[in-house]
Amino acid sequence: MTVIDFSAFIGRLATASGETILPFFRTSLSIDDKSKTKDFDPVTEADRAAEAVMRRLIKANFPQHGIVGEEFGNEREDADYVWVLDPIDGTKSFIGGFPIWGTLIALLHKGAPVFGMMHQPFIGERFSGDNGSANYRGPSGERRLQVRRCASLSEATTYTTSPLLMNERDRAIFGRIEMGARLSRYGGDCYSYCMLAAGHVDLVVETELKPYDIAALIPIITGAGGVVTTWEGKPAQGGGRIIAAGDPRVHEEALKLLNG
């Protein structure tokens, strides 16, 4: 089967998860802390319910496929096709009532991300990509996604969710990027990467990402003409320290600063 065969099903996953999540958004919902350290790592009933819905659909339609999910662990992760799910990427924004969170759905074939979608059901937006192209669908209609050209870091707008999520050493290294960029902003989680694919942001730099935080975003950014790697310039689907850029010149310049 090709990725095209899965596109309609991924749309079903997005619709089902969105319908599950929205009744919880901007309500008084209970919040648990998954963190075993002092860092707050919230999870809500909406996270668990949405992932459960997607898992049921996958198992009913593709029982031979594997699943990697943030809330309920891994099943058959050595299968040829593996779904990587993050029901609410940006839970901290979600519990604060800000609509800069999204559901991340990735399909891996033999370990490589071949299709990804970010669904923001409150705004009604979907960003999707298959490495060769990327597309947007939302209130303003449908269009192809395309990164913008940016000749150097000094002309770039860069995002990270928060430097406080970085360890002390990485935060100091990231400071080199901030000093060199035209504009540095915080927040966004998955939304920052989609804005990069849409041509509104030039660089996103993060650390401590899990596979479910980044796998779905790789085909979107790559399909829009961007670059996503680790800080070491390696494939990014395993997570860790991630850098995404719209223009390869900015990616190369930023990599040199991160590894200088």
PDB file of N, CA, C and O in Angstrom, residues 169 173 176-177 230-233 241 243 252-260:
ATOM      1  N   ARG A 169      23.268  23.852  29.855  1.00  0.00           N
ATOM      2  CA  ARG A 169      24.248  23.913  28.765  1.00  0.00           C
ATOM      3  C   ARG A 169      23.570  24.222  27.432  1.00  0.00           C
ATOM      4  O   ARG A 169      24.018  25.084  26.680  1.00  0.00           O
ATOM      5  N   ILE A 173      23.837  27.430  24.739  1.00  0.00           N
ATOM      6  CA  ILE A 173      24.113  27.257  23.308  1.00  0.00           C
ATOM      7  C   ILE A 173      23.018  27.913  22.478  1.00  0.00           C
ATOM      8  O   ILE A 173      23.287  28.599  21.489  1.00  0.00           O
ATOM      9  N   ARG A 176      23.202  31.600  21.547  1.00  0.00           N
ATOM     10  CA  ARG A 176      23.919  32.043  20.347  1.00  0.00           C
ATOM     11  C   ARG A 176      22.943  32.282  19.197  1.00  0.00           C
ATOM     12  O   ARG A 176      23.106  33.223  18.409  1.00  0.00           O
ATOM     13  N   ILE A 177      21.936  31.414  19.098  1.00  0.00           N
ATOM     14  CA  ILE A 177      20.923  31.575  18.052  1.00  0.00           C
ATOM     15  C   ILE A 177      20.122  32.848  18.302  1.00  0.00           C
ATOM     16  O   ILE A 177      19.898  33.657  17.389  1.00  0.00           O
ATOM     17  N   THR A 230      18.448  16.716  13.758  1.00  0.00           N
ATOM     18  CA  THR A 230      18.910  16.931  15.121  1.00  0.00           C
ATOM     19  C   THR A 230      19.979  18.026  15.104  1.00  0.00           C
ATOM     20  O   THR A 230      20.425  18.462  14.039  1.00  0.00           O
ATOM     21  N   TRP A 231      20.411  18.449  16.280  1.00  0.00           N
ATOM     22  CA  TRP A 231      21.475  19.441  16.352  1.00  0.00           C
ATOM     23  C   TRP A 231      22.770  18.908  15.726  1.00  0.00           C
ATOM     24  O   TRP A 231      23.628  19.698  15.339  1.00  0.00           O
ATOM     25  N   GLU A 232      22.865  17.600  15.617  1.00  0.00           N
ATOM     26  CA  GLU A 232      24.057  16.992  15.022  1.00  0.00           C
ATOM     27  C   GLU A 232      23.913  16.803  13.513  1.00  0.00           C
ATOM     28  O   GLU A 232      24.803  16.263  12.868  1.00  0.00           O
ATOM     29  N   GLY A 233      22.775  17.238  12.967  1.00  0.00           N
ATOM     30  CA  GLY A 233      22.539  17.094  11.539  1.00  0.00           C
ATOM     31  C   GLY A 233      22.046  15.722  11.125  1.00  0.00           C
ATOM     32  O   GLY A 233      22.035  15.395   9.943  1.00  0.00           O
ATOM     33  N   ARG A 241      17.329  16.724  20.507  1.00  0.00           N
ATOM     34  CA  ARG A 241      17.560  18.146  20.223  1.00  0.00           C
ATOM     35  C   ARG A 241      17.310  18.374  18.732  1.00  0.00           C
ATOM     36  O   ARG A 241      18.007  17.826  17.877  1.00  0.00           O
ATOM     37  N   ILE A 243      16.324  20.854  15.240  1.00  0.00           N
ATOM     38  CA  ILE A 243      16.366  22.144  14.557  1.00  0.00           C
ATOM     39  C   ILE A 243      15.629  22.006  13.234  1.00  0.00           C
ATOM     40  O   ILE A 243      15.872  21.080  12.466  1.00  0.00           O
ATOM     41  N   GLU A 252      22.075  25.667   7.975  1.00  0.00           N
ATOM     42  CA  GLU A 252      23.520  25.456   8.042  1.00  0.00           C
ATOM     43  C   GLU A 252      24.182  26.447   9.008  1.00  0.00           C
ATOM     44  O   GLU A 252      25.048  26.068   9.815  1.00  0.00           O
ATOM     45  N   GLU A 253      23.784  27.705   8.950  1.00  0.00           N
ATOM     46  CA  GLU A 253      24.363  28.713   9.836  1.00  0.00           C
ATOM     47  C   GLU A 253      24.038  28.418  11.298  1.00  0.00           C
ATOM     48  O   GLU A 253      24.884  28.533  12.184  1.00  0.00           O
ATOM     49  N   ALA A 254      22.789  28.020  11.551  1.00  0.00           N
ATOM     50  CA  ALA A 254      22.387  27.725  12.916  1.00  0.00           C
ATOM     51  C   ALA A 254      23.097  26.484  13.441  1.00  0.00           C
ATOM     52  O   ALA A 254      23.501  26.432  14.618  1.00  0.00           O
ATOM     53  N   LEU A 255      23.267  25.457  12.607  1.00  0.00           N
ATOM     54  CA  LEU A 255      23.976  24.261  13.028  1.00  0.00           C
ATOM     55  C   LEU A 255      25.399  24.583  13.472  1.00  0.00           C
ATOM     56  O   LEU A 255      25.905  24.037  14.460  1.00  0.00           O
ATOM     57  N   LYS A 256      26.052  25.457  12.745  1.00  0.00           N
ATOM     58  CA  LYS A 256      27.424  25.842  13.101  1.00  0.00           C
ATOM     59  C   LYS A 256      27.464  26.507  14.475  1.00  0.00           C
ATOM     60  O   LYS A 256      28.365  26.253  15.279  1.00  0.00           O
ATOM     61  N   LEU A 257      26.463  27.345  14.765  1.00  0.00           N
ATOM     62  CA  LEU A 257      26.407  27.993  16.073  1.00  0.00           C
ATOM     63  C   LEU A 257      26.111  26.975  17.185  1.00  0.00           C
ATOM     64  O   LEU A 257      26.674  27.060  18.272  1.00  0.00           O
ATOM     65  N   LEU A 258      25.223  26.036  16.909  1.00  0.00           N
ATOM     66  CA  LEU A 258      24.868  25.043  17.913  1.00  0.00           C
ATOM     67  C   LEU A 258      26.015  24.102  18.224  1.00  0.00           C
ATOM     68  O   LEU A 258      26.096  23.535  19.317  1.00  0.00           O
ATOM     69  N   ASN A 259      26.884  23.910  17.269  1.00  0.00           N
ATOM     70  CA  ASN A 259      27.999  22.960  17.436  1.00  0.00           C
ATOM     71  C   ASN A 259      29.348  23.658  17.516  1.00  0.00           C
ATOM     72  O   ASN A 259      30.386  23.001  17.475  1.00  0.00           O
ATOM     73  N   GLY A 260      29.335  24.982  17.614  1.00  0.00           N
ATOM     74  CA  GLY A 260      30.584  25.737  17.641  1.00  0.00           C
ATOM     75  C   GLY A 260      31.310  25.670  18.968  1.00  0.00           C
ATOM     76  O   GLY A 260      30.768  25.252  19.972  1.00  0.00           O
TER      77      GLY A 260
END
